[in-house]
Amino acid sequence: MTPASARMDNPSLITVPVPLGERAYDILVGRGLIDTAGARIAALGARAAAIVTDEHVGPLYAAALTASLEAQGLRVSMITLPPGEATKSYASLERVCDAVLAARIERGDLVVALGGGVIGDLAGFAAAVVRRGVRFVQVPTTLLSQVDSSVGGKTGINSRYGKNLVGAFHQPSLVIADTALLDTLPIRERRAGYAEVVKYGLIDDERFFAWCEANWQGVFAGGPERDEAVAQSCRAKAAVVVRDEHETGDRALLNLGHTFGHALEKLTAYDSRRLVHGEGVAIGLSQAFRFSAFLGLCPPADAERVEVHLNAVGLPTRLSQVPGGCGTVDALLDAMAQDKKVKGGALTFILARGIGRSFIAPGIEADQVRTFLTGEISA
């Protein structure tokens, strides 16, 4: 699917296919890919592109991407939004949809998401609903979005009732993960993204988790370990998406740590000064393993190993590490009750029998969760 000339231009390029029949696409991983993004995107056959970005990313990379697209003869428009989780809102969705329409983007054209997970989720949702479906390309600029949110077609916005509760499944036509863009990320954002990398090892690949324990410093430094971490994460996610595109089965495993993490984000009002998504996931991963140990499902040593590694890279693992606190047990339970995996009012968690041995656990009793959280808050 990727032009042969594009591969020859960058011999270190890693291509991860997502074979979804007529909606199949490639994830391209490597350094310096934004410089040739125009040719790769033009190969999709569009005549125009609307770039959606934010006020942090735009000044860094929008000019280069625009020039690359215009050099291929595409008409380009720009939509720039405020940064942060609060942008995933109804108001921002309306703004992006209207701007895409004003730019005369047709079904055969493209919306290009240039940014992190917030921009990718929002731009993808706008592409899903404008003209009942416009193609879009993901150019993720954070580690978290490169290894998680840009892959798999989940798009959406937040509601006052919780995170990502309004959205659609809409697969991208291409994902361009330029790992050199991560060089400019603040260390906090690199750590936050790394939580999603570790998650793939914890789900079903103990060997990858061990690789992370041995190679995390290279991932942060930007060596070949970073490209491999991004590519392996994308391979793992793509495999799950191909098996279960619309999350009716084991795609829910990708939410390991997210039931706890999303609740924490909601209770901190999506305030990135207090907690960013990856930090919530890191706490959630630790809690998922501690809860599994609490239920007698997982060796306590495995839960400790997870916590030790996340702490080593500088990620939080305890509720007490949330600035300003995380509310009461009742508040946490109420936030979890809005989780997308709730069925018939019963809580569903992703738990583990050990590292690399996660499973879907429906029908968890609220009293068990309450007892566990009471101990967590007092810890």
Short mmCIF file of N, CA and C in Angstrom, two decimals, residues 172-245:
data_model
loop_
_atom_site.label_atom_id
_atom_site.label_comp_id
_atom_site.label_asym_id
_atom_site.label_seq_id
_atom_site.Cartn_x
_atom_site.Cartn_y
_atom_site.Cartn_z
N PRO A 172 -8.82 5.61 9.83
CA PRO A 172 -8.05 6.53 8.98
C PRO A 172 -7.67 5.85 7.67
N SER A 173 -7.23 6.64 6.71
CA SER A 173 -6.72 6.09 5.45
C SER A 173 -5.22 5.87 5.50
N LEU A 174 -4.56 6.50 6.47
CA LEU A 174 -3.11 6.39 6.62
C LEU A 174 -2.74 6.96 7.98
N VAL A 175 -1.72 6.37 8.61
CA VAL A 175 -1.14 6.91 9.84
C VAL A 175 0.35 7.13 9.60
N ILE A 176 0.82 8.35 9.84
CA ILE A 176 2.23 8.69 9.66
C ILE A 176 2.80 9.04 11.03
N ALA A 177 3.55 8.11 11.60
CA ALA A 177 4.12 8.29 12.94
C ALA A 177 5.59 8.66 12.80
N ASP A 178 5.86 9.95 12.75
CA ASP A 178 7.22 10.46 12.65
C ASP A 178 7.79 10.53 14.06
N THR A 179 8.67 9.58 14.39
CA THR A 179 9.17 9.51 15.76
C THR A 179 10.12 10.65 16.11
N ALA A 180 10.63 11.35 15.10
CA ALA A 180 11.48 12.52 15.38
C ALA A 180 10.67 13.64 16.04
N LEU A 181 9.37 13.68 15.78
CA LEU A 181 8.53 14.72 16.38
C LEU A 181 8.49 14.60 17.89
N LEU A 182 8.78 13.42 18.41
CA LEU A 182 8.73 13.21 19.85
C LEU A 182 9.92 13.85 20.56
N ASP A 183 10.94 14.28 19.78
CA ASP A 183 12.12 14.90 20.39
C ASP A 183 11.75 16.19 21.12
N THR A 184 10.71 16.88 20.67
CA THR A 184 10.34 18.17 21.26
C THR A 184 9.34 18.02 22.40
N LEU A 185 8.90 16.79 22.67
CA LEU A 185 7.92 16.60 23.73
C LEU A 185 8.53 16.85 25.10
N PRO A 186 7.80 17.52 25.99
CA PRO A 186 8.25 17.60 27.39
C PRO A 186 8.34 16.19 27.98
N ILE A 187 9.22 16.01 28.93
CA ILE A 187 9.43 14.69 29.51
C ILE A 187 8.14 14.15 30.11
N ARG A 188 7.30 15.02 30.64
CA ARG A 188 6.04 14.54 31.23
C ARG A 188 5.18 13.86 30.17
N GLU A 189 5.14 14.43 28.94
CA GLU A 189 4.33 13.85 27.87
C GLU A 189 4.93 12.54 27.37
N ARG A 190 6.26 12.45 27.36
CA ARG A 190 6.87 11.18 26.95
C ARG A 190 6.53 10.08 27.96
N ARG A 191 6.61 10.43 29.22
CA ARG A 191 6.25 9.44 30.24
C ARG A 191 4.80 9.01 30.10
N ALA A 192 3.92 9.98 29.88
CA ALA A 192 2.50 9.67 29.76
C ALA A 192 2.25 8.71 28.60
N GLY A 193 2.90 8.95 27.47
CA GLY A 193 2.74 8.06 26.33
C GLY A 193 3.31 6.68 26.59
N TYR A 194 4.37 6.64 27.36
CA TYR A 194 5.03 5.37 27.64
C TYR A 194 4.10 4.43 28.41
N ALA A 195 3.19 4.96 29.18
CA ALA A 195 2.24 4.11 29.90
C ALA A 195 1.45 3.23 28.94
N GLU A 196 1.11 3.78 27.77
CA GLU A 196 0.37 3.00 26.78
C GLU A 196 1.27 1.96 26.11
N VAL A 197 2.56 2.25 25.99
CA VAL A 197 3.50 1.26 25.45
C VAL A 197 3.56 0.05 26.38
N VAL A 198 3.78 0.31 27.66
CA VAL A 198 3.87 -0.76 28.66
C VAL A 198 2.60 -1.60 28.67
N LYS A 199 1.47 -0.96 28.46
CA LYS A 199 0.17 -1.66 28.50
C LYS A 199 0.15 -2.88 27.58
N TYR A 200 0.74 -2.76 26.38
CA TYR A 200 0.68 -3.87 25.44
C TYR A 200 1.42 -5.09 25.97
N GLY A 201 2.50 -4.89 26.69
CA GLY A 201 3.19 -6.01 27.30
C GLY A 201 2.37 -6.62 28.42
N LEU A 202 1.69 -5.78 29.18
CA LEU A 202 0.90 -6.27 30.30
C LEU A 202 -0.33 -7.04 29.85
N ILE A 203 -0.85 -6.71 28.67
CA ILE A 203 -2.06 -7.39 28.19
C ILE A 203 -1.77 -8.85 27.86
N ASP A 204 -0.80 -9.07 26.95
CA ASP A 204 -0.61 -10.46 26.49
C ASP A 204 0.80 -10.75 25.99
N ASP A 205 1.80 -9.97 26.41
CA ASP A 205 3.14 -10.16 25.87
C ASP A 205 4.18 -9.86 26.95
N GLU A 206 4.38 -10.83 27.83
CA GLU A 206 5.32 -10.63 28.93
C GLU A 206 6.73 -10.34 28.43
N ARG A 207 7.10 -10.92 27.27
CA ARG A 207 8.42 -10.68 26.71
C ARG A 207 8.60 -9.21 26.32
N PHE A 208 7.53 -8.59 25.81
CA PHE A 208 7.63 -7.17 25.46
C PHE A 208 7.73 -6.32 26.72
N PHE A 209 7.02 -6.70 27.77
CA PHE A 209 7.16 -5.96 29.03
C PHE A 209 8.59 -6.04 29.54
N ALA A 210 9.19 -7.22 29.46
CA ALA A 210 10.59 -7.39 29.88
C ALA A 210 11.51 -6.55 29.00
N TRP A 211 11.20 -6.49 27.70
CA TRP A 211 11.98 -5.64 26.78
C TRP A 211 11.87 -4.18 27.23
N CYS A 212 10.69 -3.76 27.61
CA CYS A 212 10.50 -2.38 28.08
C CYS A 212 11.33 -2.11 29.33
N GLU A 213 11.34 -3.07 30.25
CA GLU A 213 12.13 -2.89 31.47
C GLU A 213 13.61 -2.68 31.14
N ALA A 214 14.08 -3.35 30.08
CA ALA A 214 15.50 -3.28 29.72
C ALA A 214 15.83 -2.11 28.81
N ASN A 215 14.84 -1.59 28.07
CA ASN A 215 15.14 -0.64 26.99
C ASN A 215 14.42 0.70 27.10
N TRP A 216 13.74 0.97 28.22
CA TRP A 216 12.94 2.19 28.30
C TRP A 216 13.77 3.46 28.15
N GLN A 217 14.99 3.44 28.60
CA GLN A 217 15.81 4.65 28.48
C GLN A 217 16.10 4.99 27.02
N GLY A 218 16.30 3.97 26.17
CA GLY A 218 16.49 4.20 24.75
C GLY A 218 15.23 4.73 24.09
N VAL A 219 14.07 4.27 24.55
CA VAL A 219 12.79 4.78 24.02
C VAL A 219 12.68 6.28 24.30
N PHE A 220 13.05 6.68 25.50
CA PHE A 220 12.97 8.09 25.87
C PHE A 220 14.03 8.92 25.14
N ALA A 221 15.20 8.33 24.92
CA ALA A 221 16.31 9.07 24.31
C ALA A 221 16.13 9.26 22.81
N GLY A 222 15.33 8.43 22.18
CA GLY A 222 15.07 8.62 20.75
C GLY A 222 15.91 7.75 19.84
N GLY A 223 16.52 6.71 20.37
CA GLY A 223 17.29 5.80 19.54
C GLY A 223 16.40 4.83 18.79
N PRO A 224 16.98 3.79 18.18
CA PRO A 224 16.18 2.81 17.46
C PRO A 224 15.17 2.11 18.35
N GLU A 225 15.41 2.12 19.66
CA GLU A 225 14.45 1.52 20.58
C GLU A 225 13.10 2.24 20.52
N ARG A 226 13.12 3.56 20.27
CA ARG A 226 11.86 4.29 20.18
C ARG A 226 11.04 3.81 18.99
N ASP A 227 11.67 3.70 17.82
CA ASP A 227 10.96 3.23 16.64
C ASP A 227 10.40 1.84 16.86
N GLU A 228 11.19 0.98 17.48
CA GLU A 228 10.74 -0.40 17.72
C GLU A 228 9.58 -0.43 18.70
N ALA A 229 9.63 0.41 19.75
CA ALA A 229 8.54 0.46 20.73
C ALA A 229 7.25 0.92 20.07
N VAL A 230 7.34 1.96 19.23
CA VAL A 230 6.14 2.45 18.54
C VAL A 230 5.61 1.39 17.58
N ALA A 231 6.50 0.79 16.79
CA ALA A 231 6.07 -0.20 15.81
C ALA A 231 5.45 -1.42 16.49
N GLN A 232 6.09 -1.92 17.55
CA GLN A 232 5.55 -3.10 18.23
C GLN A 232 4.21 -2.79 18.88
N SER A 233 4.06 -1.60 19.44
CA SER A 233 2.78 -1.21 20.02
C SER A 233 1.70 -1.17 18.94
N CYS A 234 2.04 -0.62 17.78
CA CYS A 234 1.08 -0.55 16.68
C CYS A 234 0.73 -1.94 16.16
N ARG A 235 1.72 -2.82 16.08
CA ARG A 235 1.44 -4.20 15.65
C ARG A 235 0.45 -4.86 16.61
N ALA A 236 0.70 -4.68 17.89
CA ALA A 236 -0.17 -5.30 18.90
C ALA A 236 -1.58 -4.75 18.80
N LYS A 237 -1.70 -3.44 18.67
CA LYS A 237 -3.05 -2.87 18.59
C LYS A 237 -3.73 -3.25 17.29
N ALA A 238 -2.99 -3.22 16.18
CA ALA A 238 -3.58 -3.57 14.88
C ALA A 238 -4.12 -5.00 14.90
N ALA A 239 -3.40 -5.91 15.53
CA ALA A 239 -3.85 -7.30 15.58
C ALA A 239 -5.18 -7.42 16.31
N VAL A 240 -5.33 -6.67 17.39
CA VAL A 240 -6.58 -6.71 18.15
C VAL A 240 -7.70 -6.06 17.35
N VAL A 241 -7.42 -4.93 16.70
CA VAL A 241 -8.43 -4.22 15.92
C VAL A 241 -8.95 -5.09 14.78
N VAL A 242 -8.06 -5.80 14.12
CA VAL A 242 -8.47 -6.67 13.01
C VAL A 242 -9.40 -7.78 13.52
N ARG A 243 -9.12 -8.30 14.71
CA ARG A 243 -9.98 -9.35 15.27
C ARG A 243 -11.32 -8.81 15.74
N ASP A 244 -11.34 -7.57 16.21
CA ASP A 244 -12.54 -7.05 16.88
C ASP A 244 -12.62 -5.54 16.68
N GLU A 245 -12.96 -5.13 15.48
CA GLU A 245 -12.90 -3.71 15.14
C GLU A 245 -13.81 -2.85 16.00
#
